[in-house]
Short mmCIF file of C-alpha atoms in Angstrom, two decimals:
data_model
loop_
_atom_site.label_atom_id
_atom_site.label_comp_id
_atom_site.label_asym_id
_atom_site.label_seq_id
_atom_site.Cartn_x
_atom_site.Cartn_y
_atom_site.Cartn_z
CA MET A 60 106.05 -12.77 70.18
CA LYS A 61 105.52 -15.04 73.17
CA SER A 62 106.30 -18.67 72.46
CA LYS A 63 106.04 -21.83 74.52
CA THR A 64 109.00 -23.55 72.93
CA LEU A 65 112.72 -23.20 72.52
CA VAL A 66 113.95 -23.41 68.96
CA LEU A 67 117.51 -24.35 68.14
CA ALA A 68 118.92 -23.78 64.68
CA CYS A 69 120.61 -26.52 62.68
CA ALA A 70 124.03 -26.37 60.93
CA LEU A 71 125.21 -28.32 57.33
CA THR A 72 128.17 -29.25 59.49
CA ALA A 73 128.68 -28.71 63.43
CA ALA A 74 131.39 -29.30 65.99
CA SER A 75 130.63 -31.74 68.77
CA PHE A 76 131.92 -30.12 71.95
CA SER A 77 130.20 -29.36 75.20
CA PHE A 78 130.41 -25.80 76.53
CA ASN A 79 129.01 -25.01 79.95
CA ALA A 80 127.04 -21.90 80.79
CA PHE A 81 127.21 -20.61 84.34
CA SER A 82 124.80 -17.69 84.32
CA GLN A 83 121.04 -17.51 84.03
CA ASP A 84 121.54 -14.63 81.59
CA SER A 85 121.93 -15.90 78.05
CA ALA A 86 125.31 -15.17 76.48
CA VAL A 87 123.98 -16.42 73.14
CA CYS A 88 121.16 -13.91 73.42
CA ALA A 89 123.52 -11.06 74.26
CA ASP A 90 126.11 -11.78 71.55
CA PRO A 91 125.85 -15.12 69.71
CA LEU A 92 129.00 -14.65 67.63
CA GLN A 93 131.04 -13.84 70.72
CA LYS A 94 129.70 -16.80 72.69
CA ILE A 95 129.65 -19.38 69.92
CA CYS A 96 132.66 -18.35 67.84
CA LYS A 97 135.12 -16.17 69.71
CA ASP A 98 134.84 -17.87 73.09
CA THR A 99 135.35 -21.33 71.58
CA GLU A 100 138.40 -20.67 69.43
CA GLY A 101 140.73 -22.54 71.75
CA LEU A 102 138.54 -25.63 72.01
CA ARG A 103 138.00 -25.73 68.27
CA ALA A 104 141.74 -25.55 67.74
CA GLN A 105 142.21 -28.50 70.11
CA ARG A 106 139.68 -30.45 68.07
CA GLU A 107 141.67 -29.84 64.90
CA VAL A 108 144.84 -31.10 66.57
CA TYR A 109 143.02 -34.22 67.75
CA ILE A 110 141.65 -34.99 64.29
CA SER A 111 144.99 -34.29 62.61
CA LYS A 112 146.68 -36.82 64.90
CA LEU A 113 144.03 -39.43 64.16
CA LYS A 114 144.31 -38.85 60.41
CA SER A 115 148.08 -39.33 60.64
CA GLU A 116 147.63 -42.62 62.49
CA ILE A 117 145.16 -43.86 59.88
CA ALA A 118 147.43 -42.86 56.99
CA ALA A 119 150.51 -44.49 58.55
CA GLU A 120 148.73 -47.79 59.13
CA ALA A 121 147.21 -47.70 55.65
CA ASP A 122 150.65 -47.15 54.09
CA ARG A 123 152.07 -50.13 55.99
CA ASN A 124 149.23 -52.44 55.04
CA ALA A 125 149.04 -51.28 51.44
CA ALA A 126 152.75 -51.61 50.64
CA PRO A 127 152.95 -55.42 50.25
CA LYS A 128 149.67 -55.51 48.33
CA ILE A 129 150.91 -52.87 45.92
CA GLU A 130 154.11 -54.82 45.35
CA GLU A 131 152.10 -57.97 44.65
CA MET A 132 149.93 -56.06 42.20
CA LYS A 133 153.00 -54.78 40.36
CA LYS A 134 154.10 -58.38 39.72
CA LYS A 135 150.86 -58.93 37.83
CA ILE A 136 150.69 -55.67 35.88
CA SER A 137 153.53 -54.79 33.54
CA ARG A 138 155.39 -51.51 33.91
CA ILE A 139 154.24 -50.47 30.48
CA HIS A 140 150.70 -50.24 31.85
CA PHE A 141 151.72 -47.45 34.19
CA ILE A 142 148.29 -45.81 34.21
CA LYS A 143 146.61 -49.06 35.25
CA ARG A 144 149.29 -49.54 37.91
CA ALA A 145 148.66 -46.06 39.27
CA ILE A 146 144.90 -46.62 39.45
CA GLU A 147 145.29 -49.99 41.17
CA SER A 148 147.77 -48.52 43.65
CA PHE A 149 145.33 -45.74 44.42
CA LYS A 150 142.50 -48.23 44.97
CA ILE A 151 144.61 -50.40 47.27
CA LYS A 152 145.74 -47.42 49.33
CA ASN A 153 142.21 -46.10 49.69
CA ARG A 154 140.83 -49.49 50.67
CA GLU A 155 143.43 -49.74 53.40
CA THR A 156 142.69 -46.17 54.49
CA MET A 157 139.00 -46.98 54.79
CA ALA A 158 139.73 -50.22 56.66
CA SER A 159 142.03 -48.45 59.10
CA ALA A 160 139.49 -45.69 59.64
CA LYS A 161 136.63 -48.12 60.23
CA LYS A 162 138.51 -49.76 63.12
CA ARG A 163 138.87 -46.44 64.93
CA ILE A 164 135.54 -44.76 64.36
CA GLY A 165 132.83 -47.38 64.62
CA ASP A 166 131.89 -46.77 68.24
CA ILE A 167 131.49 -43.00 67.96
CA GLU A 168 128.82 -43.38 65.27
CA THR A 169 126.38 -45.19 67.54
CA VAL A 170 125.07 -41.87 68.90
CA VAL A 171 123.28 -41.35 65.58
CA THR A 172 122.73 -44.97 64.50
CA ASN A 173 121.60 -46.90 67.58
CA PRO A 174 117.92 -47.89 67.32
CA ALA A 175 116.78 -45.92 70.36
CA ASN A 176 118.25 -42.64 69.11
CA VAL A 177 117.02 -43.22 65.57
CA ALA A 178 113.52 -43.82 66.91
CA LEU A 179 113.77 -40.65 68.99
CA LEU A 180 114.99 -38.60 66.04
CA LYS A 181 112.20 -39.84 63.81
CA SER A 182 109.58 -39.22 66.48
CA TYR A 183 110.86 -35.65 66.84
CA MET A 184 110.69 -35.15 63.09
CA ARG A 185 107.13 -36.48 62.94
CA GLN A 186 106.14 -34.15 65.75
CA ALA A 187 107.86 -31.23 64.03
CA ILE A 188 105.84 -31.92 60.90
CA ASP A 189 102.61 -32.24 62.90
CA GLU A 190 103.29 -28.89 64.58
CA SER A 191 104.01 -27.11 61.29
CA HIS A 192 101.51 -24.90 59.44
CA PHE A 193 101.23 -27.17 56.39
CA ASN A 194 97.91 -28.76 55.44
CA ASP A 195 97.12 -32.34 56.45
CA ALA A 196 97.92 -33.87 53.07
CA THR A 197 101.35 -32.23 52.99
CA LYS A 198 102.06 -33.31 56.55
CA GLU A 199 101.20 -36.92 55.76
CA ASN A 200 103.40 -36.83 52.68
CA PHE A 201 106.30 -35.38 54.66
CA LYS A 202 105.93 -38.00 57.39
CA ALA A 203 105.78 -40.80 54.83
CA ILE A 204 109.02 -39.54 53.28
CA GLN A 205 110.75 -39.23 56.64
CA SER A 206 109.74 -42.76 57.62
CA THR A 207 111.88 -44.09 54.75
CA VAL A 208 115.05 -42.16 55.61
CA LEU A 209 117.96 -44.35 56.68
CA ILE A 210 120.51 -42.87 59.08
CA GLY A 211 123.66 -44.74 58.21
CA ASN A 212 127.29 -45.04 59.24
CA PHE A 213 130.53 -44.59 57.32
CA ALA A 214 131.16 -48.30 56.66
CA ASP A 215 127.60 -48.80 55.45
CA PHE A 216 127.84 -45.77 53.17
CA ILE A 217 131.10 -46.99 51.64
CA GLU A 218 129.53 -50.39 50.95
CA ARG A 219 126.26 -49.03 49.56
CA SER A 220 127.94 -46.45 47.35
CA GLY A 221 130.52 -48.91 46.04
CA LEU A 222 133.45 -46.59 46.75
CA GLU A 223 135.75 -49.46 47.69
CA ASP A 224 135.61 -50.71 44.11
CA ASP A 225 135.23 -47.35 42.37
CA ALA A 226 138.60 -45.81 41.55
CA LEU A 227 137.05 -42.71 39.97
CA GLY A 228 134.77 -42.22 42.95
CA GLN A 229 137.70 -42.53 45.31
CA LEU A 230 139.75 -40.14 43.20
CA LEU A 231 136.99 -37.53 43.24
CA GLY A 232 136.55 -38.18 46.93
CA SER A 233 133.66 -39.31 49.08
CA PRO A 234 131.82 -36.62 51.06
CA CYS A 235 133.55 -37.85 54.20
CA GLY A 236 136.96 -38.32 52.62
CA ALA A 237 138.62 -41.70 52.16
CA ASP A 238 139.45 -41.84 55.86
CA GLY A 239 136.07 -40.52 56.99
CA MET A 240 137.67 -37.57 58.74
CA VAL A 241 136.12 -34.71 56.74
CA ALA A 242 133.84 -32.82 59.14
CA ASN A 243 130.72 -33.12 57.03
CA ALA A 244 127.11 -34.26 57.11
CA PHE A 245 124.88 -34.81 54.12
CA ALA A 246 121.65 -36.19 52.73
CA THR A 247 121.61 -38.25 49.57
CA THR A 248 119.78 -41.04 47.76
CA ILE A 249 121.60 -44.32 47.08
CA LYS A 250 119.78 -46.74 44.78
CA ASP A 251 116.39 -45.25 45.69
CA GLN A 252 117.18 -45.33 49.41
CA ARG A 253 116.85 -41.92 51.15
CA TYR A 254 119.97 -41.63 53.24
CA VAL A 255 121.57 -39.42 55.89
CA LEU A 256 125.19 -39.70 56.98
CA ILE A 257 126.99 -37.76 59.68
CA CYS A 258 130.66 -38.24 58.81
CA PRO A 259 133.02 -39.63 61.45
CA GLY A 260 135.10 -36.47 61.12
CA PHE A 261 132.09 -34.58 62.43
CA LEU A 262 131.52 -37.04 65.28
CA ILE A 263 135.09 -37.76 66.32
CA ALA A 264 135.18 -35.14 69.06
CA LEU A 265 132.31 -36.94 70.79
CA SER A 266 134.92 -39.20 72.32
CA GLN A 267 135.86 -36.15 74.39
CA THR A 268 132.28 -35.73 75.61
CA ALA A 269 131.46 -37.95 78.57
CA SER A 270 127.69 -37.71 78.84
CA PRO A 271 125.48 -39.64 76.38
CA LYS A 272 122.92 -36.84 76.71
CA GLU A 273 125.52 -34.22 75.76
CA ARG A 274 126.54 -36.33 72.78
CA LEU A 275 122.99 -36.50 71.53
CA ASN A 276 122.49 -32.79 72.14
CA SER A 277 125.57 -32.07 70.05
CA VAL A 278 124.39 -33.99 66.99
CA LEU A 279 120.61 -33.76 67.10
CA GLN A 280 120.42 -30.57 65.10
CA ALA A 281 122.82 -31.86 62.43
CA VAL A 282 120.86 -35.07 61.89
CA SER A 283 117.51 -33.28 61.79
CA HIS A 284 118.93 -30.70 59.36
CA GLU A 285 120.00 -33.49 57.00
CA MET A 286 116.67 -35.28 57.39
CA GLY A 287 115.05 -31.96 56.52
CA HIS A 288 116.82 -32.01 53.16
CA HIS A 289 114.61 -34.92 52.11
CA ILE A 290 111.59 -32.59 52.29
CA ASP A 291 113.24 -29.34 51.20
CA ASN A 292 112.25 -27.32 48.14
CA SER A 293 114.35 -29.45 45.79
CA GLN A 294 112.12 -32.39 46.73
CA VAL A 295 108.67 -30.80 47.09
CA GLY A 296 108.91 -27.49 45.23
CA ASN A 297 109.23 -23.83 46.17
CA GLU A 298 105.54 -23.03 46.55
CA LEU A 299 105.13 -24.87 49.86
CA TYR A 300 107.94 -22.80 51.34
CA LYS A 301 106.94 -19.49 49.78
CA PRO A 302 106.14 -17.68 53.10
CA TYR A 303 109.57 -18.54 54.50
CA LEU A 304 111.53 -17.80 51.33
CA SER A 305 109.63 -14.58 50.69
CA CYS A 306 110.41 -13.33 54.18
CA LEU A 307 114.10 -14.08 53.72
CA SER A 308 114.12 -12.54 50.24
CA GLU A 309 112.41 -9.35 51.35
CA ASN A 310 114.47 -8.84 54.50
CA TYR A 311 117.85 -10.59 54.21
CA VAL A 312 118.82 -10.97 50.55
CA ASP A 313 121.72 -8.57 51.18
CA LYS A 314 123.25 -11.33 53.32
CA PHE A 315 123.39 -13.85 50.45
CA ASN A 316 126.00 -14.16 47.69
CA SER A 317 124.83 -14.58 44.09
CA THR A 318 125.79 -17.53 41.93
CA ASP A 319 126.71 -17.01 38.29
CA GLU A 320 123.30 -18.41 37.41
CA ASP A 321 121.65 -15.88 39.73
CA LYS A 322 123.52 -13.01 38.10
CA LYS A 323 122.54 -14.19 34.63
CA TYR A 324 118.89 -14.53 35.68
CA CYS A 325 118.83 -11.10 37.29
CA LYS A 326 120.39 -9.48 34.23
CA LYS A 327 118.37 -11.16 31.51
CA THR A 328 115.20 -12.73 32.93
CA ALA A 329 114.10 -11.17 36.20
CA LYS A 330 110.93 -9.09 35.99
CA ASP A 331 112.08 -6.69 38.68
CA ALA A 332 114.35 -6.39 41.71
CA ALA A 333 112.03 -8.47 43.87
CA ASP A 334 112.14 -11.31 41.33
CA CYS A 335 115.93 -11.14 41.27
CA ASN A 336 116.10 -11.18 45.06
CA LEU A 337 113.86 -14.23 45.26
CA LYS A 338 116.08 -16.07 42.77
CA ILE A 339 119.17 -15.37 44.90
CA THR A 340 117.36 -16.50 48.04
CA THR A 341 116.06 -19.63 46.32
CA SER A 342 119.63 -20.64 45.49
CA HIS A 343 120.16 -20.87 49.26
CA ALA A 344 116.72 -22.34 49.93
CA GLY A 345 117.71 -25.95 50.54
CA GLU A 346 120.04 -25.05 53.39
CA LEU A 347 117.68 -22.44 54.82
CA ILE A 348 114.78 -24.90 54.81
CA ALA A 349 116.87 -27.67 56.34
CA ASP A 350 117.85 -25.19 59.06
CA ALA A 351 114.18 -24.48 59.69
CA TRP A 352 113.35 -28.16 60.16
CA GLY A 353 116.36 -28.58 62.41
CA ILE A 354 115.07 -25.66 64.44
CA LYS A 355 111.71 -27.36 64.89
CA VAL A 356 113.26 -30.65 66.01
CA LEU A 357 115.55 -28.95 68.51
CA ASN A 358 112.57 -26.95 69.70
CA ILE A 359 110.77 -30.18 70.59
CA HIS A 360 113.87 -31.69 72.19
CA ALA A 361 114.54 -28.67 74.38
CA ARG A 362 110.91 -28.50 75.41
CA THR A 363 110.85 -32.21 76.22
CA GLU A 364 114.03 -31.91 78.30
CA ALA A 365 112.81 -28.69 79.99
CA MET A 366 116.19 -27.08 79.41
CA SER A 367 117.34 -24.17 81.54
CA ILE A 368 118.77 -21.06 79.92
CA PRO A 369 122.36 -22.20 80.67
CA GLN A 370 121.61 -25.62 79.19
CA ALA A 371 120.12 -24.00 76.10
CA ASP A 372 123.17 -21.75 75.70
CA SER A 373 125.43 -24.78 76.03
CA MET A 374 123.59 -26.79 73.41
CA LEU A 375 123.41 -23.88 70.99
CA THR A 376 127.13 -23.30 71.33
CA SER A 377 128.16 -26.92 70.88
CA SER A 378 125.79 -27.27 67.94
CA TRP A 379 126.86 -24.20 65.99
CA ALA A 380 130.57 -23.72 66.71
CA SER A 381 131.89 -25.33 63.53
CA LEU A 382 129.95 -22.84 61.39
CA CYS A 383 132.09 -20.00 62.66
CA ASN A 384 133.86 -18.16 59.85
CA THR A 385 132.29 -20.28 57.10
CA GLY A 386 131.59 -18.53 53.82
CA ASP A 387 128.76 -18.31 51.30
CA GLU A 388 129.45 -20.06 48.00
CA GLY A 389 125.96 -19.26 46.72
CA ILE A 390 124.29 -22.24 48.40
CA HIS A 391 125.11 -22.16 52.11
CA PRO A 392 124.62 -18.81 53.85
CA THR A 393 127.58 -17.63 55.90
CA GLY A 394 128.05 -18.96 59.40
CA ASP A 395 127.78 -15.41 60.68
CA PHE A 396 124.31 -15.08 59.14
CA ARG A 397 123.10 -18.43 60.40
CA ILE A 398 124.42 -17.80 63.91
CA GLY A 399 123.99 -14.06 64.21
CA THR A 400 120.66 -13.76 62.39
CA LEU A 401 118.75 -17.03 61.89
CA LEU A 402 119.57 -18.26 65.37
CA ARG A 403 119.50 -14.96 67.22
CA THR A 404 116.29 -13.62 65.70
CA ASN A 405 114.30 -16.82 65.90
CA PRO A 406 111.13 -15.87 67.82
CA ASP A 407 111.18 -18.90 70.10
CA ILE A 408 114.88 -18.54 70.86
CA SER A 409 114.35 -14.89 71.66
CA ASP A 410 111.39 -15.60 73.89
CA TYR A 411 112.90 -18.55 75.73
CA LEU A 412 116.17 -16.77 76.44
CA SER A 413 114.38 -13.51 77.33
CA CYS A 414 116.36 -11.56 74.76
CA ASN A 415 116.25 -7.79 74.60
CA ASN A 416 115.23 -7.13 71.00
CA SER A 417 115.18 -3.35 71.06
CA SER A 418 118.06 -3.18 68.57
CA ILE A 419 116.53 -5.66 66.09
CA THR A 420 114.68 -3.92 63.27
CA ARG A 421 114.13 -6.65 60.67
CA PRO A 422 111.46 -9.35 61.00
CA ALA A 423 112.33 -12.90 61.97
CA CYS A 424 111.62 -15.57 59.35
CA ALA A 425 109.89 -18.85 60.20
CA LEU A 426 108.31 -21.46 57.92
CA GLU A 427 105.01 -19.63 58.46
CA GLY A 428 106.51 -16.34 57.23
CA ALA A 429 107.62 -13.06 58.80
CA VAL A 430 107.34 -12.48 62.55
CA ASN A 431 108.10 -9.19 64.30
CA LEU A 432 110.05 -9.62 67.53
#
């Protein structure tokens, strides 16, 4: 199908590197797993070394700063209250870890929190909704929801969620880790505030990317994916997304792992195989739908920037590299599926990159439903 736009798929979590393409032929089109995963192994390894070093620096400073405070606490709490001592020590150490992390990571978060970029992201999301197939009432509802989403930073999240004063919450771990260095991104609601956070551990490699434009390109899909979670099926129901989910269920269910709940449903409740398949697909629906919204936003961005094929390859690679070799726990599809299938078979990607689709036999799945390449 001929399309006027380039669509870029969105990841739950994505590495922030810049990879240059030197040919007008698309390497992503030819072999996305080779280009995005195999060819970037060395750079991804360097990123892990960089983050490991930073985590060690944060931990060492936190230990130094926490030590005198822990000793002072022990003067006030008797040894017989060893459990209370342990909890207080843990809280002090985590507070110092968070404080040490905040000093090092504040600047890198501005790519997703500065007002100009937030305004751009929200305008892209509004346009994505306007260009979707949903009826006018649904579009207005989606845009109203998106207008309330706050894109925050690590320090703000810690304060809003009360983790600094919540020993149990610290013990269980924040989504970014106590030092912020977990490579994660997520959508949540904190005291009725719709919220998106891209963890510093996801963004930290941006310090190795010189161009502000490249930095934005690297994170745009992740932010839009998380914003998409606020209008996914868990928020608005499965019926609105039935064409998309049905296409995936009918053509790609063999790519999804079943949860225990899925297996129980298929054994005891499902009316037939198709019903079972839809249940398995629906367990993955939130991530698949968020991917679809991320795709639409990146579509608009690429079209606005009039990206060349090499530029598109570069952005796709930097956006998707951290999904390489990720597994399917029954909620997130594998990285191989998201890169090798969702990304590669997207109609607009295929059209824009002039892919040869002679070997592709299954339909592509868009929010509108099945599309034959």
